[in-house]
Coordinates of C-alpha atoms in Angstrom, one line a residue:
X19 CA 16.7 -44.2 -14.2
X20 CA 18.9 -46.9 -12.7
X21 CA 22.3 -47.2 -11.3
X22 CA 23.5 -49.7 -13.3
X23 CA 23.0 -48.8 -16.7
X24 CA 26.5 -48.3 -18.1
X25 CA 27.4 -51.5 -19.3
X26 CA 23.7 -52.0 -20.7
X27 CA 23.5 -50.9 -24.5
X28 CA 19.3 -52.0 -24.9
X29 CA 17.3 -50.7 -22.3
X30 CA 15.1 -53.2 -19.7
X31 CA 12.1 -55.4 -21.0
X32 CA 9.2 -53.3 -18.9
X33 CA 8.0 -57.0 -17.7
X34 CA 11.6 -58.0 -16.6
X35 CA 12.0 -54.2 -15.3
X36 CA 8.4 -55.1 -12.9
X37 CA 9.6 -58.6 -11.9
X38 CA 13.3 -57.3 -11.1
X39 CA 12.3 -54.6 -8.5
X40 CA 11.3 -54.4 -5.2
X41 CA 10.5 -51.1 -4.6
X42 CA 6.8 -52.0 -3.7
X43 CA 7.8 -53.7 -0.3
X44 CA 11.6 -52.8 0.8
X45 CA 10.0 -49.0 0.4
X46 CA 9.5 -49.1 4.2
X47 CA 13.3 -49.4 4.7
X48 CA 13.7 -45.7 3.8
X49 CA 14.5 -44.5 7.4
X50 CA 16.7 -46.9 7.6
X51 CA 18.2 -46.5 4.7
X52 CA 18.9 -42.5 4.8
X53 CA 20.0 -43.3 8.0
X54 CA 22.7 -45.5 7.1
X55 CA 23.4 -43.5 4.2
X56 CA 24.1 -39.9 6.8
X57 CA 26.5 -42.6 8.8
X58 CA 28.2 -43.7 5.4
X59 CA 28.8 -39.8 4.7
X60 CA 30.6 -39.3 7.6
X61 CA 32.9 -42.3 6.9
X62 CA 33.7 -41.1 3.7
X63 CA 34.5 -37.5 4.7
X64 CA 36.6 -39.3 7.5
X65 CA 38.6 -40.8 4.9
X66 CA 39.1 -37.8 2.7
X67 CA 36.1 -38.8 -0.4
X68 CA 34.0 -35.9 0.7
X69 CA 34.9 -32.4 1.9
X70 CA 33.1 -31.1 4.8
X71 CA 31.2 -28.6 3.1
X72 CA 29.7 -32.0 0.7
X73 CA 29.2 -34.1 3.5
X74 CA 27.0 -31.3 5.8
X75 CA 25.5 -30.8 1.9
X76 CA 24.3 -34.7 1.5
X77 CA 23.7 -34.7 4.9
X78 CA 20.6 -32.3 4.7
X79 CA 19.7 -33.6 1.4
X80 CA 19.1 -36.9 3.6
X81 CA 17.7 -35.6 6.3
X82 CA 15.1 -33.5 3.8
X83 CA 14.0 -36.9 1.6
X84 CA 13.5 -38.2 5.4
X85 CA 11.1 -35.6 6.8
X86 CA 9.0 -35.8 3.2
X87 CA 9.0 -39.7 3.6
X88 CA 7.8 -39.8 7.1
X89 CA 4.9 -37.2 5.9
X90 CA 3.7 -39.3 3.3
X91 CA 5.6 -42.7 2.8
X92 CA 4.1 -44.1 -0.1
X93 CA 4.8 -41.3 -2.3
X94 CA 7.4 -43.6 -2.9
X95 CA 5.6 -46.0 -4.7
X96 CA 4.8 -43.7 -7.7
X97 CA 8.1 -44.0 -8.8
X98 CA 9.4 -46.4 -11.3
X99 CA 12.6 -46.8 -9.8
X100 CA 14.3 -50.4 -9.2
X101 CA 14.8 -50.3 -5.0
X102 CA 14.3 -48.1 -2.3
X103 CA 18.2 -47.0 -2.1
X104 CA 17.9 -46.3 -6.0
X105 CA 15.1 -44.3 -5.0
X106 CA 17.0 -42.1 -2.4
X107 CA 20.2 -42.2 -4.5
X108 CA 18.1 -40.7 -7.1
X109 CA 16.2 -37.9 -5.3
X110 CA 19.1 -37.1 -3.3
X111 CA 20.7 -36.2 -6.7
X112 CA 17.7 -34.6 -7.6
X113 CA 17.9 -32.4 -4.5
X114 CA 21.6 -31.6 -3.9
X115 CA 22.9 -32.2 -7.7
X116 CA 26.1 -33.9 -8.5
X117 CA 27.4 -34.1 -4.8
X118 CA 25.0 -36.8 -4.1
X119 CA 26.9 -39.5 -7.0
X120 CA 29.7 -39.2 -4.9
X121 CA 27.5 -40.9 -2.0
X122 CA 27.5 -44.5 -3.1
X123 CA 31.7 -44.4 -3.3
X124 CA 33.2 -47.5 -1.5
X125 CA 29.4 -48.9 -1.2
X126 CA 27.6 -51.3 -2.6
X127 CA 23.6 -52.2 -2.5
X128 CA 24.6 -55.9 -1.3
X129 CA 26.1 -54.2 1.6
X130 CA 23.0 -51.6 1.8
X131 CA 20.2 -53.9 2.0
X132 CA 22.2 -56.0 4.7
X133 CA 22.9 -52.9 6.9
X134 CA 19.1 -51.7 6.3
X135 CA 17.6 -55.3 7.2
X136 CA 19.8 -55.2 10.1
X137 CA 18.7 -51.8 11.8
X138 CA 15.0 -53.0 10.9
X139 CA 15.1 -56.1 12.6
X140 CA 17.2 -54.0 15.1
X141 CA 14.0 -51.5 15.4
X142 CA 11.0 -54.4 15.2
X143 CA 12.6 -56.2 18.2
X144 CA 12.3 -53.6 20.6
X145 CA 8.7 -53.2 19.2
X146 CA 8.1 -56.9 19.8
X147 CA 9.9 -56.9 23.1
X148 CA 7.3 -54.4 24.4
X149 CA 4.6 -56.1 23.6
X150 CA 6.0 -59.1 24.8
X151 CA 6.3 -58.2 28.6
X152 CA 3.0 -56.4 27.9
X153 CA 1.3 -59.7 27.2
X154 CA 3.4 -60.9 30.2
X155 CA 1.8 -58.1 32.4
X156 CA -1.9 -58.6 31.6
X157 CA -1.7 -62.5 32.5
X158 CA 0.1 -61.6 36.0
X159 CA -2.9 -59.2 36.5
X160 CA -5.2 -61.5 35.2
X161 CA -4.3 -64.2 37.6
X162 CA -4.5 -61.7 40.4
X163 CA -7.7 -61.4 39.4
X164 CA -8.8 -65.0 39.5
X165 CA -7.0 -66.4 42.4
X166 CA -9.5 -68.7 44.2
X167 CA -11.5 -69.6 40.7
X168 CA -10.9 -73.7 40.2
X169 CA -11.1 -75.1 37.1
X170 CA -10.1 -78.8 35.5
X171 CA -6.5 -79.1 34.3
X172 CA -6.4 -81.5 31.8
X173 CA -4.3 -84.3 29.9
X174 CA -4.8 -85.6 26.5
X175 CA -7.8 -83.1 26.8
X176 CA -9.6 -85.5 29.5
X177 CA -9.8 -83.9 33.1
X178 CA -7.0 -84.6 35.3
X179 CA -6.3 -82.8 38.3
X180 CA -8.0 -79.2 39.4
X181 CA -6.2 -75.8 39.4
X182 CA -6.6 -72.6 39.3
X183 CA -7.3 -70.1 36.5
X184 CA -4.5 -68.1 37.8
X185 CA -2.1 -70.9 37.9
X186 CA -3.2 -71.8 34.1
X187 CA -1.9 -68.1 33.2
X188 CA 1.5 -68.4 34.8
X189 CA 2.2 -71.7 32.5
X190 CA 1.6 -68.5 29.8
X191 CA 3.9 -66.5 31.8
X192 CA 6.7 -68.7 31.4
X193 CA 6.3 -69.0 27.8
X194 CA 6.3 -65.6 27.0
X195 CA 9.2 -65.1 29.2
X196 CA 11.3 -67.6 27.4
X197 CA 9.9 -65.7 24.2
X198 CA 11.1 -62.8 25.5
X199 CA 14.9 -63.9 26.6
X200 CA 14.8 -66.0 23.2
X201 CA 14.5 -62.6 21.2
X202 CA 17.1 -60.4 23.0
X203 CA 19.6 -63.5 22.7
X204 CA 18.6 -63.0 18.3
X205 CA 19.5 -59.4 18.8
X206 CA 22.8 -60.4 20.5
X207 CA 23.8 -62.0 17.1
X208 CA 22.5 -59.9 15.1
X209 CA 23.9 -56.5 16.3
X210 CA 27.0 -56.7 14.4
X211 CA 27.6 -54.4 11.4
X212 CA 27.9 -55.3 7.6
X213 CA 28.8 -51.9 6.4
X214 CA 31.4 -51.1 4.4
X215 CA 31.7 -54.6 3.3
X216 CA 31.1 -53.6 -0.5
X217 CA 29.5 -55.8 -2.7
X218 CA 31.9 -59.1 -1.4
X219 CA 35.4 -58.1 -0.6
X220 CA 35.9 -55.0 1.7
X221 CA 35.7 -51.5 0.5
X222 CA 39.1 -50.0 -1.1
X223 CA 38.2 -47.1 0.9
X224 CA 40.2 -46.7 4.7
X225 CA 37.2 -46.4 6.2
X226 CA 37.0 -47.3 9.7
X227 CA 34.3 -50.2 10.4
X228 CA 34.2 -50.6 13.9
X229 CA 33.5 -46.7 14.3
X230 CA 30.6 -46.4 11.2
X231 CA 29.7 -49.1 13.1
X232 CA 29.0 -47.7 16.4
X233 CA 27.9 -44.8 15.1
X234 CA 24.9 -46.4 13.5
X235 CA 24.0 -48.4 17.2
X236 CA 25.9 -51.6 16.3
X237 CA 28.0 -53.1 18.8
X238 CA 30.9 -54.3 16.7
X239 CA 31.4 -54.2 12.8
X240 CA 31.8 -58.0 10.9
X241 CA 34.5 -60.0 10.7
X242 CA 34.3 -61.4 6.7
X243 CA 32.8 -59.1 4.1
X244 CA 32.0 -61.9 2.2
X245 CA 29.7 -63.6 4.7
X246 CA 28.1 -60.2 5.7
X247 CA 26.7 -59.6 2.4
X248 CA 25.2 -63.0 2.4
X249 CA 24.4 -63.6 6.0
X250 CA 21.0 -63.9 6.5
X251 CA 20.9 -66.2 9.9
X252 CA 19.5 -63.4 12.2
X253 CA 16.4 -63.5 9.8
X254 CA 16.3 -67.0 10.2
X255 CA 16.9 -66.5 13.9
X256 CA 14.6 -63.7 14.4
X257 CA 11.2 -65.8 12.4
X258 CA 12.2 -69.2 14.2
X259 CA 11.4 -66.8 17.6
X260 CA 8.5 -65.8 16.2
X261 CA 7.4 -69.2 14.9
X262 CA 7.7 -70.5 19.0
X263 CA 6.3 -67.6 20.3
X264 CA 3.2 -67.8 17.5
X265 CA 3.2 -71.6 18.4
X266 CA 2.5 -70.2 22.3
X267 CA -0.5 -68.1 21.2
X268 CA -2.1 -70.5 19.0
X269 CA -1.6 -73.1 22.5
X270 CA -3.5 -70.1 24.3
X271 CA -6.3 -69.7 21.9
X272 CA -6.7 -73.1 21.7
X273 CA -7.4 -73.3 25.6
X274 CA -9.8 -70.4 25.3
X275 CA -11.7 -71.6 22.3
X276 CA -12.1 -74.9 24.1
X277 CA -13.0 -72.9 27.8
X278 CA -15.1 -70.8 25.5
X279 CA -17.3 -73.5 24.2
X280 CA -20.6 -74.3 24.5
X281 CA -19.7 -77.6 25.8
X282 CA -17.5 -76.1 28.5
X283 CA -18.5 -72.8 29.0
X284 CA -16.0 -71.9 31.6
X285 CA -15.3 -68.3 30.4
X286 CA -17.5 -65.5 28.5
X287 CA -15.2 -63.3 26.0
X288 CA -16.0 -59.6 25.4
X289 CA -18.1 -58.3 22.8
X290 CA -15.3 -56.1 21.2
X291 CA -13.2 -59.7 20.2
X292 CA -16.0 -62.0 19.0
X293 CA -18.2 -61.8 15.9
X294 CA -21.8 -62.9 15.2
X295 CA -23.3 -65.4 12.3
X296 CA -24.9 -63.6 9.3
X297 CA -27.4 -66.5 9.4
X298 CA -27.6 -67.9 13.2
X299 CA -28.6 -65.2 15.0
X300 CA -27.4 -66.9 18.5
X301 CA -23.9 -67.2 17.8
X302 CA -21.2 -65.2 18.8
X303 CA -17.8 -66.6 17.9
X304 CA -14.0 -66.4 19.0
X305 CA -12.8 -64.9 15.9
X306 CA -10.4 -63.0 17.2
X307 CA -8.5 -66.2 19.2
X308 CA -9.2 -68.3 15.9
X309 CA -7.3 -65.8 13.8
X310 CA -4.2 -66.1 16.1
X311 CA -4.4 -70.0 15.8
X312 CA -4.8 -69.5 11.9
X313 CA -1.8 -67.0 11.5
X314 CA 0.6 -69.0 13.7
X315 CA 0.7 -71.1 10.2
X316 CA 1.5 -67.9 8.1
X317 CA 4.4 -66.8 10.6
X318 CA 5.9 -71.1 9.8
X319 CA 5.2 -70.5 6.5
X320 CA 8.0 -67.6 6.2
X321 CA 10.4 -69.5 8.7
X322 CA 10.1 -72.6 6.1
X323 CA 10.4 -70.2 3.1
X324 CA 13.7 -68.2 4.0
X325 CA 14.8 -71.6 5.1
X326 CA 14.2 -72.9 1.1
X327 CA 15.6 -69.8 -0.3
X328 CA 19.0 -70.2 1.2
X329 CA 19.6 -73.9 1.6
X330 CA 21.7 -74.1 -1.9
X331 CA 22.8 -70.5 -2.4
X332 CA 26.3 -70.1 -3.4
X333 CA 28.5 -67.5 -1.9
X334 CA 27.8 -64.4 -1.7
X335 CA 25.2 -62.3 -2.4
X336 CA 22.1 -63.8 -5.2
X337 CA 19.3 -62.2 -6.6
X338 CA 17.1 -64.8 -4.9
X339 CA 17.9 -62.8 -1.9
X340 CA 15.6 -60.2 -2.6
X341 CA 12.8 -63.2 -1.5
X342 CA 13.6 -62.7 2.0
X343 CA 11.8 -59.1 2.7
X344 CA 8.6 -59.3 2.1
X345 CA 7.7 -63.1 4.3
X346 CA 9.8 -61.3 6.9
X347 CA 7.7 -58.5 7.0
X348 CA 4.8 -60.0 6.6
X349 CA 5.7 -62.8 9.9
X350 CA 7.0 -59.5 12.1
X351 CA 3.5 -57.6 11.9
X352 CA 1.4 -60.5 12.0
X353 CA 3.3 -61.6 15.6
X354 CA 3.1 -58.3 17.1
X355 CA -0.5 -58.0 16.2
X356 CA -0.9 -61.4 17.9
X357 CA 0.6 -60.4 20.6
X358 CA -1.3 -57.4 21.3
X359 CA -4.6 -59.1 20.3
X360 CA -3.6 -61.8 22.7
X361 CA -3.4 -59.1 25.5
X362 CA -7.5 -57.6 24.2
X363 CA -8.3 -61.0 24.9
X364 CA -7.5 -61.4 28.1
X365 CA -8.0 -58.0 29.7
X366 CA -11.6 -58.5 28.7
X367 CA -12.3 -62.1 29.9
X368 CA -15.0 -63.1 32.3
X369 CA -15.0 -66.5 34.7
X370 CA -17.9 -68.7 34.8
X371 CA -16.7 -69.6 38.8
X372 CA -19.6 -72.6 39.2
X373 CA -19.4 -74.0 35.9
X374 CA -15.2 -74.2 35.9
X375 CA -16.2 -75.9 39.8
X376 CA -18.6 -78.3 38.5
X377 CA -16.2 -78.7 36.1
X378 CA -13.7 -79.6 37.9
X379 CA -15.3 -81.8 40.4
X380 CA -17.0 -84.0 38.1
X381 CA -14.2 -84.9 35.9
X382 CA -12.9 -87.0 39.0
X383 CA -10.0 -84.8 39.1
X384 CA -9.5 -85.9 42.7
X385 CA -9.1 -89.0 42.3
X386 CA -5.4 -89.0 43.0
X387 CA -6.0 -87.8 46.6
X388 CA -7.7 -90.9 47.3
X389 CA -5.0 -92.9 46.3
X390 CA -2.8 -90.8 48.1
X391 CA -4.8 -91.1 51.3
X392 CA -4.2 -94.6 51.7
X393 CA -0.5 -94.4 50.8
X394 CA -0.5 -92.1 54.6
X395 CA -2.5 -95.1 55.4
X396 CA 0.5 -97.8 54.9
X397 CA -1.0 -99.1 51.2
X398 CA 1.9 -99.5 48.7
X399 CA 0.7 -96.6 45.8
X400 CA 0.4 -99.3 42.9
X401 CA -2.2 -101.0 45.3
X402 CA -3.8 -97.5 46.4
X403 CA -4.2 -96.7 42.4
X404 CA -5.7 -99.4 41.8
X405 CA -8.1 -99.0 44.3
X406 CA -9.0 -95.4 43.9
X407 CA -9.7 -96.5 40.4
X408 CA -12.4 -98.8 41.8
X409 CA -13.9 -96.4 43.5
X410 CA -14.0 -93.5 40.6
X411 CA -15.6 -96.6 38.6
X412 CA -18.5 -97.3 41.2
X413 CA -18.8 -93.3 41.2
X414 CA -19.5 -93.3 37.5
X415 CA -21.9 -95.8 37.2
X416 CA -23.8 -94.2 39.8
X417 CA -23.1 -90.7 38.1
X418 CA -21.9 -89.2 41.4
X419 CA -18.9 -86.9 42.4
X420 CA -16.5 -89.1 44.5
X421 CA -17.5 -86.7 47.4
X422 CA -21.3 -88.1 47.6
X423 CA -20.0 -91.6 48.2
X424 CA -21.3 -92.9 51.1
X425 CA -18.4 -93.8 53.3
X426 CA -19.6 -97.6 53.3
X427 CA -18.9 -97.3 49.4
X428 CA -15.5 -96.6 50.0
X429 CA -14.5 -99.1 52.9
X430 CA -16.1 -101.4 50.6
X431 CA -12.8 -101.1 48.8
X432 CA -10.6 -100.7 51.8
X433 CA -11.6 -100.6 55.2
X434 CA -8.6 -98.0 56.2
X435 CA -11.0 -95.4 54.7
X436 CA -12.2 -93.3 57.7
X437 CA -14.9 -90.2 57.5
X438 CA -11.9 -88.1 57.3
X439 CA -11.6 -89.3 53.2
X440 CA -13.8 -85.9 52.8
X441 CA -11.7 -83.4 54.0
X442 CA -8.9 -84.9 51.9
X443 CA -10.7 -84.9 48.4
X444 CA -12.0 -81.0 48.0
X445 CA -11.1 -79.6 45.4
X446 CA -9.8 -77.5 47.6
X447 CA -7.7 -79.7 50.1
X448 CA -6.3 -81.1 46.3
X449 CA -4.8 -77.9 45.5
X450 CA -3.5 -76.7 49.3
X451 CA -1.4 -79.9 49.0
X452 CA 0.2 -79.0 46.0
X453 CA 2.9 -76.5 47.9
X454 CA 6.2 -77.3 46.7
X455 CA 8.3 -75.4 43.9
X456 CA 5.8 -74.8 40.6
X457 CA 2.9 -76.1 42.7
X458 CA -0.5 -74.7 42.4
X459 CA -1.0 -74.4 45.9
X460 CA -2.5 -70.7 46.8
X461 CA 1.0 -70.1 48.4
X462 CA 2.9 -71.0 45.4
X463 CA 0.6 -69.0 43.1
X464 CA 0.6 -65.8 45.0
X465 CA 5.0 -66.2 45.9
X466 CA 5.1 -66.6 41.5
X467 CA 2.7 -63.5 41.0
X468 CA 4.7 -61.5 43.6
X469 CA 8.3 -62.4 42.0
X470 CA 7.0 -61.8 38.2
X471 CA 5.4 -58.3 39.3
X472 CA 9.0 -57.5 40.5
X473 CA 10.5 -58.8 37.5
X474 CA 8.0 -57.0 35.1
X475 CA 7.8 -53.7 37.5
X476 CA 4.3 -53.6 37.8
X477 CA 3.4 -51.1 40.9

């Protein structure tokens, strides 16, 4: 049975009737469909469609069909019926009997699947909120953790100046809090209500928008009926957040893959995360953080798509529309289950503190200190660069750290150098320095931790 089939002397072509629905993924918008639907019963009794006794009548037909859904959702998929709202429609029907027709007066499915999308997205963002400052919470604890443990900071993946493992999860700190701000500003947009904007026009029915619209959790009802039923910008909106945050994570398993290496081996990850070889017995690899960096391109991929499906639609609503569920699905559980992964990840990680030192000593990340030494010492800083560079060279060829340098080998450079150059290039005295704002001076760190603990409430 459909609800269209009036106008329709020969029934459907069974392949058109398969490739027309899309009962086999908007099924999981029966919650917030029957939820809508009890809202839009109200408005119609309001406005004199439905008697009280019908409206209390389709009402517990609803709420029925939603206790039996939530038992055992896919039930729905046996049917053969075109969408999920035909699907309630009909059972409803079945249920209360010729009451429920009268539920879809002044409605229209273009309206429907707009208000349904909406209370979804609505619903997901507080799910993905959560995890969010979740995610935020295990890096503050982690760097609390790891507070004295140095390792290389790096640019263009060569080492560059040493910090600290705790200051390296704070950069991730900041990201995910601009994820986080970024996602409650989409839900700002997109808590406006399309209901009750029929299939284009406006409903013919009095009903009062801004109060169904309320009702349902919205904050104020749309403006244009005829952009509501087409609007789809807070998906947009809503994927191009998760496609920056996804971008974060795959930036984050990309520096753990890399710390995780072989070659670098500044951190061990957990059992529970990595998987083995079924031929090299030795391995154990970061499946878990190279899954992340490989669904960061899904999560694009339905950003680009929704993108391509609505550059050249005409006003209003198009059957192409029906394209935009399932990559927005699809993109919301695979960025929550990053997220949460993410969090596995690092609650489980363990510091290799003498490797990340070595590290971090031997990449000549200090270097800089020498040059700023000499500036203290009255050398203009393009000449003090250009010495410390000298002196990093002579340190190479002799494979040494710049700190076993005899102090001859450095007033060979520049006789200002004094025996107090070694206090000045520890790893260290390099980071102490470092105390203004965003610095990674000890200071800095623990003042950041201290201010994101308040702002995430963590006891």
């Amino acid at each position: 049975m459909s609800l269209w089939g009036g106008r329709f002397l020969d029934e459907s072509n069974k392949l058109f009737k398969k490739f027309n629905a899309s009962l086999s993924f908007d099924y999981i918008l029966a919650q917030e469909d029957i939820f809508a639907s009890i809202a839009w019963s109200y408005a119609l009794f309001e406005t004199g469609v439905l008697t009280k006794k019908e409206q209390e009548k389709i009402e517990l037909g609803l709420t029925f069909l939603k206790q039996e859904i939530y038992k055992n959702p896919e039930q729905i998929l046996k049917s053969d019926c075109e969408d999920i709202h035909s699907w309630i429609e009909i059972n409803l029907i079945k249920k209360i009997g010729e009451i429920g027709k009268k539920l879809h007066t002044g409605r229209s499915r273009n309206d429907q699947i707009a208000t349904d999308l909406k209370l979804w997205c609505k619903n997901n963002i507080q799910v993905l909120l959560e995890s969010l400052l979740n995610l935020q919470k295990q890096f503050i604890l982690s760097a609390e953790l790891h507070l004295d443990i140095i390792i290389p900071g790096y640019t263009h993946l060569q080492r560059a100046q040493p910090i600290t493992f705790s200051y390296w999860c704070l950069a991730y700190v900041e990201m995910f809090k601009r994820d986080f701000e970024r996602l409650k500003d989409t839900l700002k947009r997109l808590d406006i209500s399309p209901l009750g904007s029929g299939a284009l026009s406006g409903t013919a029915w009095n009903i009062d928008r801004e109060k169904l619209a309320l009702s349902l959790g919205f904050s104020s009802a749309t403006n244009n009926a005829l952009d509501s039923v087409s609007d789809r910008d807070y998906i947009i909106e809503l994927l191009a957040s998760a496609s920056i945050s996804m971008m974060h994570l795959s930036r984050f398993s990309e520096d753990l893959i890399f710390f995780n290496s072989s070659e670098a081996n500044f951190i061990e990850l957990s059992d529970s995360i990595t998987s083995g070889s079924s031929l090299m017995p030795q391995k154990k690899n970061p499946d878990s953080l190279e899954l992340i960096r490989g669904k960061c391109s899904r999560v694009y991929s339905s950003l680009f798509s929704i993108l391509v499906l609505l550059k050249a639609l005409p006003l209003s609503y198009n059957k192409d529309m029906q394209e935009d569920k399932e990559s927005l699905f699809d993109a919301i559980k695979t960025w929550n289950n990053s997220l949460l992964m993410a969090g596995l990840v690092l609650k489980n990680i363990k510091l290799n503190r003498v490797l990340c030192y070595q590290a971090a000593e031997k990449g000549y990340s200090n270097a800089t200190e020498v040059a700023d030494y000499l500036v203290k010492k009255g050398v203009a800083f393009r000449e003090a660069h250009y010495i410390s560079g000298k002196i990093v060279l002579q340190a190479i060829n002799e494979n040494k750290a710049l700190k076993d340098l005899d102090l001859s080998q450095f007033q060979k450079y520049n006789n200002l150098i004094e025996n107090d150059i070694y206090d000045h290039i520890t790893l260290e005295a390099c980071i102490k320095k470092r105390v203004s704002k965003g610095g990674v001076s000890l200071h800095q760190v623990q003042e950041a931790i201290k201010k994101e603990k308040i702002r995430l409430n963590i006891a």
